[in-house]
């Protein structure tokens, strides 16, 4: 199991970890600030001892695998310096929290369930199930999200007993969401707007988003809608 430094502090950019395994271009450390691909988020990139990390993925058990651009000879038990591509990661955090906020507003206004999302640094998308599609209404909801951002609502993360968490209405807005089979669920709460069980990386305050720019709305089948958005 890799200790997730990003769960303790999502703003860690540099850290030291001890090599647990290094095979070819795949390196597992005892702890890392690199968030693995999953839940619609791309994996972090950056450097381990100056060697480029091209992707981060989930490994066996609860391990996190740094996928190097080229194989490196890291000795087991050696300490290595990790450095995130922080500009990219911070955009992912801003995009991810934006997706939560938009999902919460869409869900509240229309009852739509979120059927998927893809969070990337430059452009993200949210898929939701909705029969009646009205572009003007969607723009209004994006405007409401921007009002929330202007109010600087704090974003908190904490752990909660699984049974208690699952009693909270809307704790899983993903249509297919099955929360992980663990005793304690990690909760991400945008104060006053949203509360979700979620393992990903987020910002601490909505004001870091600055503004959500809706780019495009698409019909993807009878009741599947897709929104693309970006951030400054
Ligand atoms: Zn999320």
Tab-separated table of C-alpha atoms and ligand atoms in Angstrom:
chain	number	residue	atom	x	y	z
A	1	UNK	CA	0.000	0.000	0.000
A	2	UNK	CA	1.337	3.435	-0.953
A	3	UNK	CA	0.776	6.272	1.520
A	4	UNK	CA	-1.229	8.925	-0.328
A	5	UNK	CA	0.438	12.218	0.563
A	6	UNK	CA	-2.138	14.021	-1.597
A	7	UNK	CA	-4.878	12.903	0.794
A	8	UNK	CA	-3.007	14.558	3.663
A	9	UNK	CA	-2.131	17.716	1.740
A	10	UNK	CA	-3.269	18.184	-1.858
A	11	UNK	CA	-0.796	21.063	-2.281
A	12	UNK	CA	2.406	19.022	-1.831
A	13	UNK	CA	4.567	19.574	-4.926
A	14	UNK	CA	7.889	18.056	-3.773
A	15	UNK	CA	8.424	15.033	-1.551
A	16	UNK	CA	10.798	12.193	-0.733
A	17	UNK	CA	9.765	8.545	-1.021
A	18	UNK	CA	11.500	5.222	-0.500
A	19	UNK	CA	11.592	2.774	-3.435
A	20	UNK	CA	9.459	-0.317	-2.756
A	21	UNK	CA	9.838	-1.779	-6.244
A	22	UNK	CA	11.339	-0.684	-9.557
A	23	UNK	CA	10.784	-2.890	-12.602
A	24	UNK	CA	11.520	-1.513	-16.041
A	25	UNK	CA	9.813	1.859	-16.151
A	26	UNK	CA	7.414	1.160	-13.258
A	27	UNK	CA	8.307	2.499	-9.826
A	28	UNK	CA	6.385	2.075	-6.573
A	29	UNK	CA	7.338	4.182	-3.543
A	30	UNK	CA	6.265	3.894	0.098
A	31	UNK	CA	4.558	7.297	-0.240
A	32	UNK	CA	3.767	9.697	-3.069
A	33	UNK	CA	2.136	13.001	-3.984
A	34	UNK	CA	1.335	11.658	-7.494
A	35	UNK	CA	-2.379	11.014	-7.926
A	36	UNK	CA	-3.106	7.932	-10.102
A	37	UNK	CA	-5.409	7.920	-13.116
A	38	UNK	CA	-8.977	6.997	-12.188
A	39	UNK	CA	-12.452	8.289	-11.491
A	40	UNK	CA	-12.330	10.317	-14.713
A	41	UNK	CA	-9.068	12.054	-13.758
A	42	UNK	CA	-5.856	11.784	-15.767
A	43	UNK	CA	-2.790	10.569	-13.846
A	44	UNK	CA	-0.188	13.044	-12.585
A	45	UNK	CA	3.073	13.651	-14.399
A	46	UNK	CA	6.371	15.111	-13.132
A	47	UNK	CA	9.788	13.781	-12.155
A	48	UNK	CA	11.422	11.172	-9.888
A	49	UNK	CA	15.106	12.021	-9.411
A	50	UNK	CA	14.943	14.074	-12.594
A	51	UNK	CA	13.525	11.171	-14.659
A	52	UNK	CA	10.243	12.062	-16.300
A	53	UNK	CA	7.083	10.424	-14.921
A	54	UNK	CA	4.820	10.097	-17.974
A	55	UNK	CA	1.776	8.747	-16.122
A	56	UNK	CA	0.620	7.520	-12.719
A	57	UNK	CA	-1.664	4.501	-12.406
A	58	UNK	CA	-3.132	2.235	-9.744
A	59	UNK	CA	-1.162	-0.967	-9.126
A	60	UNK	CA	-1.793	-4.162	-7.193
A	61	UNK	CA	-3.351	-3.839	-3.779
A	62	UNK	CA	-3.482	-0.196	-2.833
A	63	UNK	CA	-0.210	0.678	-4.553
A	64	UNK	CA	0.471	3.613	-6.875
A	65	UNK	CA	2.725	3.070	-9.891
A	66	UNK	CA	4.850	5.876	-11.369
A	67	UNK	CA	5.272	5.120	-15.071
A	68	UNK	CA	8.613	6.556	-16.193
A	69	UNK	CA	9.199	7.788	-19.722
A	70	UNK	CA	12.318	5.580	-19.862
A	71	UNK	CA	13.518	2.782	-17.533
A	72	UNK	CA	15.707	3.925	-14.636
A	73	UNK	CA	17.819	1.926	-12.226
A	74	UNK	CA	16.343	2.859	-8.851
A	75	UNK	CA	17.534	0.603	-6.010
A	76	UNK	CA	14.960	-0.834	-3.631
A	77	UNK	CA	14.987	1.078	-0.304
A	78	UNK	CA	16.715	4.110	-1.848
A	79	UNK	CA	15.176	7.494	-1.141
A	80	UNK	CA	14.106	9.410	-4.248
A	81	UNK	CA	12.963	12.978	-4.757
A	82	UNK	CA	9.591	13.421	-6.413
A	83	UNK	CA	8.450	16.585	-8.126
A	84	UNK	CA	4.986	17.121	-9.567
A	85	UNK	CA	4.223	19.079	-12.713
A	86	UNK	CA	2.372	21.450	-10.442
A	87	UNK	CA	0.814	23.799	-13.026
A	88	UNK	CA	-0.865	20.842	-14.688
A	89	UNK	CA	-1.906	19.236	-11.390
A	90	UNK	CA	-3.404	22.459	-10.055
A	91	UNK	CA	-5.469	22.781	-13.248
A	92	UNK	CA	-6.707	19.213	-12.741
A	93	UNK	CA	-7.699	20.081	-9.152
A	94	UNK	CA	-9.560	23.194	-10.361
A	95	UNK	CA	-11.228	21.243	-13.205
A	96	UNK	CA	-12.233	18.406	-10.881
A	97	UNK	CA	-13.824	20.669	-8.277
A	98	UNK	CA	-15.587	22.535	-11.125
A	99	UNK	CA	-17.055	19.220	-12.321
A	100	UNK	CA	-18.356	18.498	-8.803
A	101	UNK	CA	-19.925	21.936	-8.571
A	102	UNK	CA	-21.580	21.717	-12.015
A	103	UNK	CA	-22.795	18.176	-11.319
A	104	UNK	CA	-24.327	19.285	-8.013
A	105	UNK	CA	-26.162	22.194	-9.652
A	106	UNK	CA	-27.394	20.112	-12.632
A	107	UNK	CA	-28.510	17.373	-10.258
A	108	UNK	CA	-30.341	19.810	-7.978
A	109	UNK	CA	-32.077	21.644	-10.828
A	110	UNK	CA	-32.945	18.730	-13.110
A	111	UNK	CA	-32.480	15.501	-11.149
A	112	UNK	CA	-29.961	14.450	-13.828
A	113	UNK	CA	-27.510	11.745	-12.849
A	114	UNK	CA	-23.887	12.023	-13.879
A	115	UNK	CA	-23.036	9.149	-16.220
A	116	UNK	CA	-19.360	9.977	-16.647
A	117	UNK	CA	-16.694	12.624	-16.705
A	118	UNK	CA	-13.240	13.160	-18.126
A	119	UNK	CA	-11.063	15.636	-16.260
A	120	UNK	CA	-8.081	16.929	-18.225
A	121	UNK	CA	-5.893	20.005	-17.768
A	122	UNK	CA	-7.044	21.906	-20.870
A	123	UNK	CA	-10.635	20.832	-21.362
A	124	UNK	CA	-12.982	18.643	-19.328
A	125	UNK	CA	-16.342	17.084	-19.958
A	126	UNK	CA	-19.309	15.869	-17.953
A	127	UNK	CA	-21.934	13.408	-19.235
A	128	UNK	CA	-25.344	13.419	-17.657
A	129	UNK	CA	-28.683	11.755	-18.301
A	130	UNK	CA	-31.388	14.249	-19.171
A	131	UNK	CA	-34.344	13.879	-21.538
A	132	UNK	CA	-35.078	17.523	-22.107
A	133	UNK	CA	-32.126	19.474	-23.335
A	134	UNK	CA	-32.239	23.222	-23.256
A	135	UNK	CA	-29.036	25.072	-24.048
A	136	UNK	CA	-30.193	28.325	-22.434
A	137	UNK	CA	-31.047	26.533	-19.225
A	138	UNK	CA	-27.649	24.842	-19.194
A	139	UNK	CA	-25.959	28.216	-19.556
A	140	UNK	CA	-28.008	29.501	-16.619
A	141	UNK	CA	-26.735	26.617	-14.478
A	142	UNK	CA	-23.142	27.391	-15.492
A	143	UNK	CA	-23.842	30.988	-14.448
A	144	UNK	CA	-25.011	29.734	-11.051
A	145	UNK	CA	-21.774	27.787	-10.706
A	146	UNK	CA	-19.835	30.976	-11.399
A	147	UNK	CA	-21.856	32.816	-8.736
A	148	UNK	CA	-20.851	30.106	-6.253
A	149	UNK	CA	-17.206	30.559	-7.286
A	150	UNK	CA	-17.468	34.322	-6.724
A	151	UNK	CA	-18.708	33.609	-3.176
A	152	UNK	CA	-15.468	31.695	-2.379
A	153	UNK	CA	-17.071	28.630	-0.803
A	154	UNK	CA	-14.530	26.455	1.043
A	155	UNK	CA	-13.920	22.854	-0.076
A	156	UNK	CA	-13.268	20.372	2.745
A	157	UNK	CA	-12.095	16.758	2.685
A	158	UNK	CA	-12.501	14.339	5.569
A	159	UNK	CA	-13.243	10.696	6.335
A	160	UNK	CA	-16.563	9.306	7.467
A	161	UNK	CA	-17.798	5.868	8.506
A	162	UNK	CA	-19.205	4.161	5.415
A	163	UNK	CA	-22.666	3.513	6.954
A	164	UNK	CA	-23.058	7.139	8.061
A	165	UNK	CA	-21.831	8.512	4.736
A	166	UNK	CA	-24.237	6.397	2.690
A	167	UNK	CA	-27.173	7.958	4.596
A	168	UNK	CA	-26.378	11.381	3.113
A	169	UNK	CA	-28.664	12.100	0.132
A	170	UNK	CA	-26.792	12.470	-3.161
A	171	UNK	CA	-23.481	11.219	-1.705
A	172	UNK	CA	-22.939	9.390	-4.999
A	173	UNK	CA	-24.238	11.307	-7.997
A	174	UNK	CA	-22.533	9.074	-10.529
A	175	UNK	CA	-25.215	6.854	-12.065
A	176	UNK	CA	-23.001	3.794	-11.714
A	177	UNK	CA	-21.264	4.762	-8.496
A	178	UNK	CA	-20.396	1.968	-6.162
A	179	UNK	CA	-18.350	3.474	-3.323
A	180	UNK	CA	-15.183	1.487	-2.594
A	181	UNK	CA	-15.551	-1.427	-0.185
A	182	UNK	CA	-13.806	0.253	2.741
A	183	UNK	CA	-14.870	1.075	6.301
A	184	UNK	CA	-14.161	4.793	5.986
A	185	UNK	CA	-15.142	6.800	2.921
A	186	UNK	CA	-13.289	9.926	1.934
A	187	UNK	CA	-15.726	12.803	1.615
A	188	UNK	CA	-15.276	15.978	-0.453
A	189	UNK	CA	-17.633	18.768	0.542
A	190	UNK	CA	-18.120	22.070	-1.238
A	191	UNK	CA	-19.688	23.939	1.653
A	192	UNK	CA	-23.298	24.764	0.890
A	193	UNK	CA	-23.301	23.115	-2.546
A	194	UNK	CA	-22.170	19.525	-2.670
A	195	UNK	CA	-21.081	16.528	-0.664
A	196	UNK	CA	-19.552	13.515	-2.415
A	197	UNK	CA	-17.650	10.331	-1.629
A	198	UNK	CA	-14.509	10.832	-3.694
A	199	UNK	CA	-10.841	9.857	-3.765
A	200	UNK	CA	-9.536	12.512	-6.152
A	201	UNK	CA	-7.631	15.756	-5.840
A	202	UNK	CA	-9.419	19.058	-5.231
A	203	UNK	CA	-8.717	22.674	-4.412
A	204	UNK	CA	-9.364	24.193	-0.964
A	205	UNK	CA	-11.594	27.041	-2.081
A	206	UNK	CA	-13.866	27.601	-5.081
A	207	UNK	CA	-12.199	30.961	-5.715
A	208	UNK	CA	-9.161	29.105	-7.156
A	209	UNK	CA	-11.349	28.131	-10.140
A	210	UNK	CA	-11.784	31.839	-11.042
A	211	UNK	CA	-14.419	31.083	-13.706
A	212	UNK	CA	-16.005	28.172	-15.603
A	213	UNK	CA	-16.274	28.718	-19.362
A	214	UNK	CA	-18.790	26.359	-21.004
A	215	UNK	CA	-17.446	25.434	-24.472
A	216	UNK	CA	-19.975	23.115	-26.051
A	217	UNK	CA	-23.117	21.090	-25.335
A	218	UNK	CA	-23.662	17.849	-27.222
A	219	UNK	CA	-26.439	15.284	-27.540
A	220	UNK	CA	-25.006	11.808	-27.134
A	221	UNK	CA	-28.064	9.620	-27.676
A	222	UNK	CA	-31.629	9.816	-26.432
A	223	UNK	CA	-31.019	11.047	-22.917
A	224	UNK	CA	-27.257	11.438	-22.684
A	225	UNK	CA	-25.941	15.016	-22.699
A	226	UNK	CA	-22.366	16.149	-22.672
A	227	UNK	CA	-20.904	19.456	-21.535
A	228	UNK	CA	-17.362	20.548	-22.378
A	229	UNK	CA	-15.851	23.334	-20.309
A	230	UNK	CA	-12.558	25.013	-19.650
A	231	UNK	CA	-11.007	27.432	-17.137
A	232	UNK	CA	-8.811	30.521	-17.545
B	1	LIG	ZN1	-14.676	13.610	-8.134
